[in-house]
């Protein structure tokens, strides 16, 4: 289990397939903001609500020069079905070995029905155009979260003097 990422730290690199089987890397997003949200499982109620919230505000992120990516340990095939069902305009990355999830500190010990096990903790990372963490959210509660990410993005863009 990796340590928590904090503001100013370099974002861990990745090379993963999306729901269409395309290889995606952190490097392809250099020069623009990236919102990477990590979630436990396709088709669960909380993860569906979170994906829908990012979908519904996707145009707002793009208007600010940011891209959104979802990431879970589900298969490419599961992501394809999930993205199609919800009409997601952004990519979902498949990390079946959970190595990238772990690198971002989102693989944690959880207590479930009295047993300890490793599980994915809902987390979001705002990454700047240089590939550094602007803000990390862990143990995310879905309601209102997307709005908080947008507010943080707005504040960072304003303070850095970058054009929207």
C-alpha positions as CSV (number, residue, x, y, z in Angstrom):
1,X,0.0,0.0,0.0
2,X,1.4,3.3,-1.1
3,X,1.5,6.5,1.0
4,X,-1.0,9.4,0.4
5,X,-0.3,11.8,-2.4
6,X,-0.2,15.4,-1.5
7,X,-0.4,18.8,-3.3
8,X,2.9,19.5,-5.2
9,X,3.9,15.8,-5.6
10,X,4.4,14.4,-9.0
11,X,1.4,12.3,-10.1
12,X,2.3,8.6,-10.6
13,X,2.5,7.7,-14.3
14,X,0.2,5.1,-15.8
15,X,-0.2,3.1,-19.0
16,X,-3.7,1.5,-19.0
17,X,-6.4,0.5,-21.5
18,X,-9.7,2.3,-21.6
19,X,-13.1,0.9,-22.4
20,X,-12.3,0.8,-26.1
21,X,-9.0,-1.0,-25.6
22,X,-7.0,2.1,-26.3
23,X,-3.8,2.6,-24.3
24,X,-3.9,5.8,-22.3
25,X,-1.0,7.4,-20.4
26,X,-0.6,10.3,-18.0
27,X,1.8,11.9,-20.5
28,X,-0.8,12.4,-23.1
29,X,-2.6,14.8,-20.8
30,X,0.5,17.1,-20.2
31,X,-0.3,20.7,-20.9
32,X,-3.9,20.5,-19.5
33,X,-5.5,19.7,-16.2
34,X,-6.6,16.2,-15.5
35,X,-9.3,14.9,-13.0
36,X,-8.6,11.3,-12.2
37,X,-11.2,9.7,-10.1
38,X,-10.8,6.2,-8.7
39,X,-13.8,4.2,-7.8
40,X,-14.5,0.7,-6.5
41,X,-16.8,-1.0,-9.0
42,X,-18.8,-0.5,-12.2
43,X,-22.6,-0.8,-11.9
44,X,-22.8,-0.2,-8.1
45,X,-25.1,2.5,-6.9
46,X,-22.4,5.0,-5.5
47,X,-20.1,4.5,-8.5
48,X,-23.0,4.9,-10.9
49,X,-24.0,8.2,-9.2
50,X,-20.4,9.4,-9.3
51,X,-20.0,8.6,-13.0
52,X,-23.3,10.3,-13.8
53,X,-22.2,13.4,-11.8
54,X,-18.9,13.7,-13.7
55,X,-20.8,13.1,-17.0
56,X,-23.4,15.8,-16.2
57,X,-20.6,18.4,-15.5
58,X,-18.1,17.1,-18.1
59,X,-18.7,20.2,-20.4
60,X,-17.8,22.4,-17.4
61,X,-14.5,20.6,-16.9
62,X,-13.7,20.8,-20.7
63,X,-14.6,24.5,-20.7
64,X,-11.8,25.0,-18.1
65,X,-9.3,23.0,-20.1
66,X,-9.6,19.9,-18.0
67,X,-10.1,16.2,-19.0
68,X,-11.8,13.6,-16.8
69,X,-10.8,10.0,-16.4
70,X,-12.4,7.3,-14.3
71,X,-10.3,4.4,-13.0
72,X,-11.2,1.1,-11.4
73,X,-10.0,-2.5,-11.4
74,X,-12.9,-3.6,-13.6
75,X,-12.2,-5.2,-17.0
76,X,-12.2,-3.3,-20.3
77,X,-15.3,-5.2,-21.2
78,X,-17.1,-4.2,-18.0
79,X,-16.1,-0.5,-18.6
80,X,-17.4,-0.7,-22.1
81,X,-20.8,-1.8,-20.9
82,X,-20.8,0.7,-18.0
83,X,-19.8,3.7,-20.2
84,X,-22.4,2.7,-22.9
85,X,-25.2,2.3,-20.4
86,X,-24.5,5.7,-18.8
87,X,-23.5,7.6,-22.0
88,X,-20.1,8.6,-20.5
89,X,-18.2,11.1,-22.7
90,X,-14.8,10.3,-21.0
91,X,-12.6,7.3,-20.7
92,X,-12.6,4.7,-18.0
93,X,-9.3,3.0,-17.3
94,X,-8.9,-0.6,-16.4
95,X,-6.4,-1.5,-13.7
96,X,-7.1,-5.2,-13.0
97,X,-3.8,-5.7,-11.1
98,X,-4.6,-2.5,-9.1
99,X,-1.0,-1.3,-9.4
100,X,-2.0,2.2,-10.5
101,X,-4.8,2.3,-7.9
102,X,-2.2,1.4,-5.3
103,X,0.3,4.0,-6.6
104,X,-2.3,6.7,-6.0
105,X,-2.8,5.5,-2.5
106,X,-6.4,4.3,-3.1
107,X,-5.9,0.7,-2.2
108,X,-6.4,0.5,1.5
109,X,-7.3,-2.0,4.2
110,X,-11.0,-2.0,4.9
111,X,-13.1,-3.6,7.5
112,X,-16.1,-5.4,6.0
113,X,-18.4,-7.7,8.0
114,X,-15.7,-8.0,10.7
115,X,-13.0,-9.0,8.3
116,X,-10.1,-7.0,7.1
117,X,-9.4,-6.9,3.3
118,X,-7.7,-4.7,0.8
119,X,-10.2,-2.6,-1.1
120,X,-10.5,0.5,-3.4
121,X,-11.2,3.8,-1.6
122,X,-13.1,6.3,-3.6
123,X,-10.6,9.0,-4.4
124,X,-10.1,11.9,-6.8
125,X,-6.9,13.6,-7.9
126,X,-6.7,17.0,-9.7
127,X,-3.5,17.0,-11.7
128,X,-2.0,20.2,-13.2
129,X,-0.6,20.6,-16.7
130,X,2.9,19.8,-15.5
131,X,1.8,16.5,-14.0
132,X,1.7,17.5,-10.3
133,X,-1.0,16.9,-7.8
134,X,-3.0,20.0,-7.1
135,X,-5.4,18.4,-4.7
136,X,-6.3,14.9,-3.6
137,X,-9.6,13.8,-2.1
138,X,-9.9,10.4,-0.3
139,X,-12.9,8.7,1.2
140,X,-15.0,10.7,-1.2
141,X,-18.7,11.2,-0.6
142,X,-20.4,11.4,-4.0
143,X,-23.0,14.1,-3.2
144,X,-21.5,17.5,-4.0
145,X,-18.1,16.1,-4.8
146,X,-18.0,17.1,-8.5
147,X,-18.9,20.7,-7.6
148,X,-16.0,20.8,-5.0
149,X,-13.6,19.6,-7.7
150,X,-14.8,22.3,-10.1
151,X,-14.4,24.9,-7.4
152,X,-10.8,23.8,-6.7
153,X,-10.0,23.8,-10.4
154,X,-11.4,27.3,-10.8
155,X,-9.4,28.5,-7.8
156,X,-6.2,26.9,-9.1
157,X,-6.6,28.2,-12.6
158,X,-7.3,31.7,-11.2
159,X,-4.3,31.7,-8.8
160,X,-1.9,30.4,-11.5
161,X,-2.9,33.0,-13.9
162,X,-3.7,30.5,-16.7
163,X,-6.5,31.3,-19.1
164,X,-9.6,29.2,-18.9
